[in-house]
Amino acid sequence: MHMADALLSPVVGGVMWAASASLIAYSAKKVKNESDQRKVPLMGVLGAFIFAAQMINFSIPATGSSGHLGGGMILSILLGPYAAFLVMASILTVQAFLFADGGLLALGCNIFNLGFFTSFIAYPMIYKKIVGDNLTRGKIIVGSILSAIIGLQLGAFGVVLETVFSGISELPFKSFVLLMQPIHLAIGIVEGLVTASVVAFVWKARPEIINATVNNRPIGKVDMRKVLLGLLAVSLVTAAILSWFASSNPDGLEWAMFKASGKEELEVSEGIGSSLASIQEKIAVLPDYGFKNHQGSSSYPAVSLGTSVSGLVGGTLVLSVAVIAGLVLRRRKVTSE
């Protein structure tokens, strides 16, 4: 559900950049005040995990479409909304600049659609209401599934509104929204099941992490090695090998665009969108998660060294950015005391 610059006007793109930048600044301040040093490695590993998971598109039966994990609810449930938003912003920024996944003008929209609705709407208003103060495995699973579905539905609706308000594409509101919401409901069900599985794994291994997050308190002196090593191992395998098995079908947004306008991709108009597209083409060293000027494989699975390298490099970068951000915020907290 990564938006391209061709869908957005400079005004809408700029407003959403400002909104996401403000949320990043606000979230950074909240994470600094939380002063939870134990959360820093979890931020990094979860960032790498979500980055790798987003590389795997799964087919949506009987549609010719595909979807991938958003991951916002996994981050929110395990890290809390503020750290989750920062990690999601790190993932999407690395994807946009290094892999040309999502436009530069659209980066603010993508951070908002995939980060805001899960962290600041679905997590407090759906997940926390369901699990309450007395957490049980059943409540956590139900809360994870429903909040993931609703978070993705809100994100898909955000894409529709931002596109229509921009007014530069030939995508009419009615047909676009009637395609976007159902296809992302199907994707959201898968996302909900995966979210519940990951959260259930952590709940079984270290319930203290989820208890601490939902009650807004530091994780404390909890041995997180099993959780960190488990997530890291899955991230490495997913990025290096499982990414070859991604569906080649268009994702939900591309599918909806094609059904509504007859085109999976729209041309970037002249102006700032065109300039940013030129910049992105130059700085993206692994465009579309492969080596430059390398033709993609038409076979399945699409075994590719470029895909594996992209997954490992991207995951490492996201992990590094998230950990550095956490340490810098921690250091500022200590310095200010």
mmCIF file of C-alpha atoms in Angstrom:
data_model
loop_
_atom_site.group_PDB
_atom_site.id
_atom_site.type_symbol
_atom_site.label_atom_id
_atom_site.label_comp_id
_atom_site.label_asym_id
_atom_site.label_seq_id
_atom_site.Cartn_x
_atom_site.Cartn_y
_atom_site.Cartn_z
ATOM 1 C CA MET A 1 0.000 0.000 0.000
ATOM 2 C CA HIS A 2 2.928 2.289 -0.714
ATOM 3 C CA MET A 3 1.628 5.322 -2.604
ATOM 4 C CA ALA A 4 3.493 6.669 -5.621
ATOM 5 C CA ASP A 5 4.100 10.352 -6.339
ATOM 6 C CA ALA A 6 1.863 10.152 -9.409
ATOM 7 C CA LEU A 7 -1.191 10.010 -7.149
ATOM 8 C CA LEU A 8 -0.431 13.180 -5.212
ATOM 9 C CA SER A 9 -0.462 16.911 -5.701
ATOM 10 C CA PRO A 10 2.397 18.895 -4.115
ATOM 11 C CA VAL A 11 -0.075 20.487 -1.680
ATOM 12 C CA VAL A 12 -1.453 17.187 -0.369
ATOM 13 C CA GLY A 13 2.001 15.601 -0.350
ATOM 14 C CA GLY A 14 3.435 18.595 1.527
ATOM 15 C CA VAL A 15 0.643 18.657 4.091
ATOM 16 C CA MET A 16 1.099 14.959 4.804
ATOM 17 C CA TRP A 17 4.880 15.393 5.072
ATOM 18 C CA ALA A 18 4.251 18.094 7.696
ATOM 19 C CA ALA A 19 1.731 15.908 9.541
ATOM 20 C CA SER A 20 4.063 12.911 9.661
ATOM 21 C CA ALA A 21 7.068 15.038 10.639
ATOM 22 C CA SER A 22 5.047 16.501 13.517
ATOM 23 C CA LEU A 23 4.041 13.021 14.657
ATOM 24 C CA ILE A 24 7.655 11.854 14.481
ATOM 25 C CA ALA A 25 8.758 14.785 16.651
ATOM 26 C CA TYR A 26 5.918 14.155 19.125
ATOM 27 C CA SER A 27 6.627 10.417 19.261
ATOM 28 C CA ALA A 28 10.362 11.027 19.762
ATOM 29 C CA LYS A 29 9.597 13.266 22.736
ATOM 30 C CA LYS A 30 7.313 10.633 24.262
ATOM 31 C CA VAL A 31 9.857 7.831 23.735
ATOM 32 C CA LYS A 32 12.554 9.992 25.321
ATOM 33 C CA ASN A 33 10.372 10.573 28.351
ATOM 34 C CA GLU A 34 9.551 6.850 28.628
ATOM 35 C CA SER A 35 13.270 6.236 29.195
ATOM 36 C CA ASP A 36 12.945 2.489 28.585
ATOM 37 C CA GLN A 37 16.418 1.350 27.591
ATOM 38 C CA ARG A 38 15.298 -2.289 27.351
ATOM 39 C CA LYS A 39 13.003 -1.374 24.490
ATOM 40 C CA VAL A 40 15.808 -0.203 22.175
ATOM 41 C CA PRO A 41 16.992 -3.628 20.887
ATOM 42 C CA LEU A 42 13.380 -4.702 20.451
ATOM 43 C CA MET A 43 12.758 -1.617 18.288
ATOM 44 C CA GLY A 44 15.661 -2.569 16.032
ATOM 45 C CA VAL A 45 14.822 -6.256 15.664
ATOM 46 C CA LEU A 46 11.130 -5.595 15.105
ATOM 47 C CA GLY A 47 12.020 -2.992 12.472
ATOM 48 C CA ALA A 48 14.127 -5.548 10.612
ATOM 49 C CA PHE A 49 11.352 -8.142 10.985
ATOM 50 C CA ILE A 50 8.649 -5.879 9.558
ATOM 51 C CA PHE A 51 10.940 -4.743 6.720
ATOM 52 C CA ALA A 52 11.566 -8.362 5.723
ATOM 53 C CA ALA A 53 7.895 -9.298 6.094
ATOM 54 C CA GLN A 54 6.846 -6.443 3.812
ATOM 55 C CA MET A 55 8.961 -7.976 1.024
ATOM 56 C CA ILE A 56 6.642 -10.968 0.780
ATOM 57 C CA ASN A 57 3.491 -10.355 -1.206
ATOM 58 C CA PHE A 58 0.915 -13.117 -0.826
ATOM 59 C CA SER A 59 -1.732 -13.810 -3.452
ATOM 60 C CA ILE A 60 -5.369 -12.951 -2.770
ATOM 61 C CA PRO A 61 -7.360 -15.868 -4.222
ATOM 62 C CA ALA A 62 -9.749 -15.221 -7.129
ATOM 63 C CA THR A 63 -8.681 -11.590 -7.542
ATOM 64 C CA GLY A 64 -5.340 -11.557 -9.371
ATOM 65 C CA SER A 65 -4.115 -9.261 -6.615
ATOM 66 C CA SER A 66 -1.664 -9.607 -3.760
ATOM 67 C CA GLY A 67 -0.910 -7.997 -0.435
ATOM 68 C CA HIS A 68 1.859 -7.736 2.090
ATOM 69 C CA LEU A 69 2.073 -7.245 5.811
ATOM 70 C CA GLY A 70 1.872 -3.657 7.027
ATOM 71 C CA GLY A 71 3.110 -4.487 10.498
ATOM 72 C CA GLY A 72 1.848 -1.416 12.315
ATOM 73 C CA MET A 73 -0.154 -3.350 14.880
ATOM 74 C CA ILE A 74 2.693 -5.748 15.646
ATOM 75 C CA LEU A 75 4.886 -2.742 16.389
ATOM 76 C CA SER A 76 2.206 -0.976 18.437
ATOM 77 C CA ILE A 77 1.322 -3.999 20.576
ATOM 78 C CA LEU A 78 4.939 -4.873 21.344
ATOM 79 C CA LEU A 79 6.498 -1.393 21.536
ATOM 80 C CA GLY A 80 3.646 0.982 22.319
ATOM 81 C CA PRO A 81 2.326 3.608 19.889
ATOM 82 C CA TYR A 82 5.180 6.124 20.001
ATOM 83 C CA ALA A 83 8.109 3.781 19.457
ATOM 84 C CA ALA A 84 5.994 1.920 16.894
ATOM 85 C CA PHE A 85 5.443 5.084 14.876
ATOM 86 C CA LEU A 86 9.168 5.888 14.890
ATOM 87 C CA VAL A 87 10.071 2.375 13.740
ATOM 88 C CA MET A 88 7.454 2.451 10.968
ATOM 89 C CA ALA A 89 8.798 5.830 9.799
ATOM 90 C CA SER A 90 12.314 4.327 9.732
ATOM 91 C CA ILE A 91 11.158 1.362 7.628
ATOM 92 C CA LEU A 92 9.299 3.467 5.080
ATOM 93 C CA THR A 93 12.104 6.018 4.803
ATOM 94 C CA VAL A 94 14.695 3.320 4.093
ATOM 95 C CA GLN A 95 12.335 1.741 1.555
ATOM 96 C CA ALA A 96 11.724 5.036 -0.244
ATOM 97 C CA PHE A 97 15.329 6.258 -0.423
ATOM 98 C CA LEU A 98 17.212 2.983 -0.940
ATOM 99 C CA PHE A 99 14.689 0.847 -2.813
ATOM 100 C CA ALA A 100 12.391 3.420 -4.499
ATOM 101 C CA ASP A 101 9.432 1.713 -2.842
ATOM 102 C CA GLY A 102 6.887 4.489 -2.461
ATOM 103 C CA GLY A 103 7.481 8.000 -3.762
ATOM 104 C CA LEU A 104 9.485 10.697 -2.002
ATOM 105 C CA LEU A 105 6.600 13.169 -2.228
ATOM 106 C CA ALA A 106 4.331 10.374 -1.005
ATOM 107 C CA LEU A 107 6.567 9.458 1.940
ATOM 108 C CA GLY A 108 4.562 11.565 4.378
ATOM 109 C CA CYS A 109 1.333 9.903 3.217
ATOM 110 C CA ASN A 110 2.820 6.424 3.503
ATOM 111 C CA ILE A 111 4.125 7.019 7.023
ATOM 112 C CA PHE A 112 0.760 8.456 8.036
ATOM 113 C CA ASN A 113 -1.341 5.708 6.417
ATOM 114 C CA LEU A 114 0.701 2.805 7.762
ATOM 115 C CA GLY A 115 1.781 4.339 11.066
ATOM 116 C CA PHE A 116 -0.798 6.810 12.360
ATOM 117 C CA PHE A 117 -3.944 4.719 11.983
ATOM 118 C CA THR A 118 -2.450 1.657 13.659
ATOM 119 C CA SER A 119 -0.462 3.416 16.397
ATOM 120 C CA PHE A 120 -2.852 6.192 17.357
ATOM 121 C CA ILE A 121 -6.298 4.905 16.365
ATOM 122 C CA ALA A 122 -6.481 1.102 16.179
ATOM 123 C CA TYR A 123 -4.130 0.413 19.109
ATOM 124 C CA PRO A 124 -5.749 2.621 21.776
ATOM 125 C CA MET A 125 -9.335 2.462 20.518
ATOM 126 C CA ILE A 126 -9.618 -1.169 19.417
ATOM 127 C CA TYR A 127 -6.816 -3.327 20.809
ATOM 128 C CA LYS A 128 -6.574 -1.801 24.295
ATOM 129 C CA LYS A 129 -10.361 -1.720 24.680
ATOM 130 C CA ILE A 130 -10.561 -5.435 23.893
ATOM 131 C CA VAL A 131 -7.655 -6.676 26.019
ATOM 132 C CA GLY A 132 -8.418 -4.380 28.970
ATOM 133 C CA ASP A 133 -6.293 -4.526 32.112
ATOM 134 C CA ASN A 134 -6.578 -8.275 32.670
ATOM 135 C CA LEU A 135 -4.796 -9.714 29.644
ATOM 136 C CA THR A 136 -5.496 -13.231 28.450
ATOM 137 C CA ARG A 137 -4.259 -15.085 25.378
ATOM 138 C CA GLY A 138 -7.762 -15.108 23.901
ATOM 139 C CA LYS A 139 -8.279 -11.362 24.336
ATOM 140 C CA ILE A 140 -4.867 -10.641 22.852
ATOM 141 C CA ILE A 141 -5.552 -12.757 19.763
ATOM 142 C CA VAL A 142 -8.998 -11.250 19.162
ATOM 143 C CA GLY A 143 -7.675 -7.743 19.774
ATOM 144 C CA SER A 144 -4.719 -8.288 17.461
ATOM 145 C CA ILE A 145 -6.854 -9.544 14.578
ATOM 146 C CA LEU A 146 -9.571 -6.898 14.785
ATOM 147 C CA SER A 147 -7.229 -3.965 15.329
ATOM 148 C CA ALA A 148 -4.992 -5.052 12.437
ATOM 149 C CA ILE A 149 -7.979 -5.308 10.083
ATOM 150 C CA ILE A 150 -9.421 -1.946 11.117
ATOM 151 C CA GLY A 151 -6.015 -0.252 11.018
ATOM 152 C CA LEU A 152 -5.473 -1.403 7.448
ATOM 153 C CA GLN A 153 -8.991 -0.377 6.429
ATOM 154 C CA LEU A 154 -8.355 3.126 7.756
ATOM 155 C CA GLY A 155 -5.010 3.259 5.965
ATOM 156 C CA ALA A 156 -6.626 2.199 2.676
ATOM 157 C CA PHE A 157 -9.310 4.858 3.106
ATOM 158 C CA GLY A 158 -6.562 7.397 3.770
ATOM 159 C CA VAL A 159 -4.982 6.474 0.424
ATOM 160 C CA VAL A 160 -8.311 7.048 -1.316
ATOM 161 C CA LEU A 161 -8.886 10.444 0.305
ATOM 162 C CA GLU A 162 -5.344 11.686 -0.333
ATOM 163 C CA THR A 163 -5.613 10.600 -3.976
ATOM 164 C CA VAL A 164 -9.007 12.175 -4.555
ATOM 165 C CA PHE A 165 -8.108 15.422 -2.755
ATOM 166 C CA SER A 166 -4.999 15.683 -4.931
ATOM 167 C CA GLY A 167 -7.191 15.603 -8.021
ATOM 168 C CA ILE A 168 -4.407 14.786 -10.471
ATOM 169 C CA SER A 169 -5.340 11.203 -11.317
ATOM 170 C CA GLU A 170 -8.310 9.738 -13.158
ATOM 171 C CA LEU A 171 -9.416 7.723 -10.146
ATOM 172 C CA PRO A 172 -13.030 8.569 -9.174
ATOM 173 C CA PHE A 173 -13.831 8.340 -5.476
ATOM 174 C CA LYS A 174 -16.726 5.885 -5.686
ATOM 175 C CA SER A 175 -15.126 3.206 -7.834
ATOM 176 C CA PHE A 176 -11.716 3.630 -6.182
ATOM 177 C CA VAL A 177 -13.036 3.268 -2.634
ATOM 178 C CA LEU A 178 -15.273 0.328 -3.589
ATOM 179 C CA LEU A 179 -12.196 -1.478 -4.858
ATOM 180 C CA MET A 180 -9.698 -0.409 -2.190
ATOM 181 C CA GLN A 181 -11.704 -1.297 0.914
ATOM 182 C CA PRO A 182 -12.718 -4.896 0.002
ATOM 183 C CA ILE A 183 -9.307 -5.899 -1.318
ATOM 184 C CA HIS A 184 -7.650 -4.497 1.808
ATOM 185 C CA LEU A 185 -10.212 -6.307 3.946
ATOM 186 C CA ALA A 186 -8.915 -9.562 2.476
ATOM 187 C CA ILE A 187 -5.320 -8.430 3.003
ATOM 188 C CA GLY A 188 -6.224 -7.252 6.497
ATOM 189 C CA ILE A 189 -7.551 -10.668 7.503
ATOM 190 C CA VAL A 190 -4.179 -12.205 6.651
ATOM 191 C CA GLU A 191 -2.432 -9.332 8.418
ATOM 192 C CA GLY A 192 -4.608 -9.917 11.470
ATOM 193 C CA LEU A 193 -3.768 -13.606 11.610
ATOM 194 C CA VAL A 194 -0.034 -12.946 11.232
ATOM 195 C CA THR A 195 -0.198 -10.193 13.852
ATOM 196 C CA ALA A 196 -1.956 -12.516 16.274
ATOM 197 C CA SER A 197 0.632 -15.255 15.637
ATOM 198 C CA VAL A 198 3.602 -12.984 16.293
ATOM 199 C CA VAL A 199 2.024 -11.450 19.390
ATOM 200 C CA ALA A 200 1.047 -14.893 20.689
ATOM 201 C CA PHE A 201 4.651 -16.041 20.275
ATOM 202 C CA VAL A 202 5.920 -13.103 22.319
ATOM 203 C CA TRP A 203 3.131 -13.556 24.889
ATOM 204 C CA LYS A 204 4.171 -17.167 25.399
ATOM 205 C CA ALA A 205 7.901 -16.386 25.531
ATOM 206 C CA ARG A 206 7.866 -13.121 27.498
ATOM 207 C CA PRO A 207 4.397 -11.925 28.591
ATOM 208 C CA GLU A 208 6.091 -9.175 30.591
ATOM 209 C CA ILE A 209 6.768 -7.284 27.349
ATOM 210 C CA ILE A 210 3.105 -7.058 26.351
ATOM 211 C CA ASN A 211 1.953 -6.406 29.915
ATOM 212 C CA ALA A 212 4.442 -3.557 30.266
ATOM 213 C CA THR A 213 3.448 -1.977 26.962
ATOM 214 C CA VAL A 214 -0.294 -2.073 27.534
ATOM 215 C CA ASN A 215 0.147 -0.634 31.047
ATOM 216 C CA ASN A 216 2.543 2.126 29.891
ATOM 217 C CA ARG A 217 5.430 1.091 32.083
ATOM 218 C CA PRO A 218 9.075 0.131 31.338
ATOM 219 C CA ILE A 219 9.745 -3.473 30.359
ATOM 220 C CA GLY A 220 12.194 -3.794 33.223
ATOM 221 C CA LYS A 221 14.863 -6.415 33.738
ATOM 222 C CA VAL A 222 13.387 -9.105 31.526
ATOM 223 C CA ASP A 223 15.500 -11.614 29.618
ATOM 224 C CA MET A 224 14.437 -10.939 26.021
ATOM 225 C CA ARG A 225 17.048 -13.099 24.304
ATOM 226 C CA LYS A 226 14.555 -15.742 23.180
ATOM 227 C CA VAL A 227 12.245 -13.136 21.643
ATOM 228 C CA LEU A 228 15.039 -11.133 20.017
ATOM 229 C CA LEU A 229 16.857 -14.155 18.609
ATOM 230 C CA GLY A 230 13.615 -15.720 17.389
ATOM 231 C CA LEU A 231 12.502 -12.585 15.542
ATOM 232 C CA LEU A 232 15.997 -11.978 14.189
ATOM 233 C CA ALA A 233 16.252 -15.526 12.822
ATOM 234 C CA VAL A 234 12.870 -15.237 11.096
ATOM 235 C CA SER A 235 13.911 -11.843 9.685
ATOM 236 C CA LEU A 236 17.114 -13.227 8.192
ATOM 237 C CA VAL A 237 15.442 -16.249 6.589
ATOM 238 C CA THR A 238 12.581 -14.125 5.276
ATOM 239 C CA ALA A 239 14.837 -11.430 3.830
ATOM 240 C CA ALA A 240 17.379 -13.796 2.276
ATOM 241 C CA ILE A 241 15.221 -16.704 1.057
ATOM 242 C CA LEU A 242 11.475 -16.436 1.593
ATOM 243 C CA SER A 243 11.432 -13.135 -0.340
ATOM 244 C CA TRP A 244 11.981 -15.210 -3.510
ATOM 245 C CA PHE A 245 8.482 -16.624 -3.055
ATOM 246 C CA ALA A 246 6.659 -13.280 -3.159
ATOM 247 C CA SER A 247 3.659 -13.130 -5.469
ATOM 248 C CA SER A 248 4.222 -11.189 -8.684
ATOM 249 C CA ASN A 249 0.571 -10.113 -8.790
ATOM 250 C CA PRO A 250 -0.072 -6.377 -8.347
ATOM 251 C CA ASP A 251 -0.604 -5.328 -4.765
ATOM 252 C CA GLY A 252 -3.973 -4.139 -3.517
ATOM 253 C CA LEU A 253 -3.399 -0.488 -4.428
ATOM 254 C CA GLU A 254 -2.055 -1.279 -7.919
ATOM 255 C CA TRP A 255 -4.912 -3.718 -8.474
ATOM 256 C CA ALA A 256 -7.526 -1.130 -7.467
ATOM 257 C CA MET A 257 -5.901 1.499 -9.683
ATOM 258 C CA PHE A 258 -5.940 -0.871 -12.649
ATOM 259 C CA LYS A 259 -9.565 -1.825 -12.112
ATOM 260 C CA ALA A 260 -10.610 1.818 -11.743
ATOM 261 C CA SER A 261 -8.490 3.435 -14.462
ATOM 262 C CA GLY A 262 -6.990 0.626 -16.576
ATOM 263 C CA LYS A 263 -3.457 1.451 -15.378
ATOM 264 C CA GLU A 264 -1.435 -0.128 -12.556
ATOM 265 C CA GLU A 265 1.004 2.783 -12.563
ATOM 266 C CA LEU A 266 0.355 6.405 -13.428
ATOM 267 C CA GLU A 267 2.806 8.805 -14.986
ATOM 268 C CA VAL A 268 4.353 11.455 -12.741
ATOM 269 C CA SER A 269 3.328 14.888 -13.976
ATOM 270 C CA GLU A 270 5.798 17.712 -14.486
ATOM 271 C CA GLY A 271 6.893 19.780 -11.499
ATOM 272 C CA ILE A 272 8.054 18.756 -8.057
ATOM 273 C CA GLY A 273 6.817 15.195 -8.474
ATOM 274 C CA SER A 274 8.928 14.739 -11.593
ATOM 275 C CA SER A 275 11.986 16.303 -9.917
ATOM 276 C CA LEU A 276 11.665 14.051 -6.865
ATOM 277 C CA ALA A 277 11.249 11.003 -9.098
ATOM 278 C CA SER A 278 14.546 11.888 -10.853
ATOM 279 C CA ILE A 279 16.293 12.271 -7.502
ATOM 280 C CA GLN A 280 14.905 8.974 -6.279
ATOM 281 C CA GLU A 281 16.061 7.190 -9.416
ATOM 282 C CA LYS A 282 19.637 8.356 -8.747
ATOM 283 C CA ILE A 283 19.822 7.610 -5.017
ATOM 284 C CA ALA A 284 17.976 4.282 -4.953
ATOM 285 C CA VAL A 285 20.911 1.868 -5.175
ATOM 286 C CA LEU A 286 18.702 -1.250 -5.048
ATOM 287 C CA PRO A 287 15.556 -0.212 -6.947
ATOM 288 C CA ASP A 288 12.615 -2.575 -6.636
ATOM 289 C CA TYR A 289 14.712 -4.705 -4.256
ATOM 290 C CA GLY A 290 17.275 -5.772 -6.864
ATOM 291 C CA PHE A 291 20.475 -4.684 -8.564
ATOM 292 C CA LYS A 292 20.240 -1.744 -10.950
ATOM 293 C CA ASN A 293 19.741 -2.644 -14.639
ATOM 294 C CA HIS A 294 19.068 -6.270 -13.720
ATOM 295 C CA GLN A 295 16.046 -7.876 -15.344
ATOM 296 C CA GLY A 296 13.709 -9.536 -12.892
ATOM 297 C CA SER A 297 13.145 -13.275 -13.081
ATOM 298 C CA SER A 298 9.918 -14.545 -14.684
ATOM 299 C CA SER A 299 10.216 -17.947 -12.991
ATOM 300 C CA TYR A 300 8.751 -18.917 -9.617
ATOM 301 C CA PRO A 301 10.243 -18.848 -7.119
ATOM 302 C CA ALA A 302 12.145 -15.800 -8.353
ATOM 303 C CA VAL A 303 15.551 -16.815 -6.996
ATOM 304 C CA SER A 304 17.638 -13.650 -7.031
ATOM 305 C CA LEU A 305 20.854 -12.592 -5.347
ATOM 306 C CA GLY A 306 19.717 -8.986 -5.692
ATOM 307 C CA THR A 307 16.534 -9.691 -3.748
ATOM 308 C CA SER A 308 18.465 -11.449 -0.975
ATOM 309 C CA VAL A 309 21.042 -8.667 -0.762
ATOM 310 C CA SER A 310 18.261 -6.080 -0.691
ATOM 311 C CA GLY A 311 16.510 -7.867 2.136
ATOM 312 C CA LEU A 312 19.635 -8.219 4.233
ATOM 313 C CA VAL A 313 20.904 -4.684 3.564
ATOM 314 C CA GLY A 314 17.500 -3.118 4.154
ATOM 315 C CA GLY A 315 16.863 -5.086 7.318
ATOM 316 C CA THR A 316 20.270 -4.182 8.692
ATOM 317 C CA LEU A 317 19.755 -0.512 7.887
ATOM 318 C CA VAL A 318 16.318 -0.391 9.520
ATOM 319 C CA LEU A 319 17.654 -2.185 12.592
ATOM 320 C CA SER A 320 20.534 0.285 12.818
ATOM 321 C CA VAL A 321 18.359 3.361 12.342
ATOM 322 C CA ALA A 322 15.844 2.213 14.962
ATOM 323 C CA VAL A 323 18.531 1.321 17.515
ATOM 324 C CA ILE A 324 20.449 4.566 16.941
ATOM 325 C CA ALA A 325 17.242 6.571 17.295
ATOM 326 C CA GLY A 326 16.429 4.788 20.542
ATOM 327 C CA LEU A 327 19.924 5.307 21.946
ATOM 328 C CA VAL A 328 20.020 8.990 20.950
ATOM 329 C CA LEU A 329 16.678 9.625 22.639
ATOM 330 C CA ARG A 330 17.856 7.744 25.718
ATOM 331 C CA ARG A 331 21.069 9.801 25.819
ATOM 332 C CA ARG A 332 19.135 13.059 25.547
ATOM 333 C CA LYS A 333 16.942 11.974 28.442
ATOM 334 C CA VAL A 334 19.993 11.216 30.601
ATOM 335 C CA THR A 335 21.677 14.493 29.610
ATOM 336 C CA SER A 336 18.604 16.554 30.458
ATOM 337 C CA GLU A 337 18.302 15.040 33.956
#
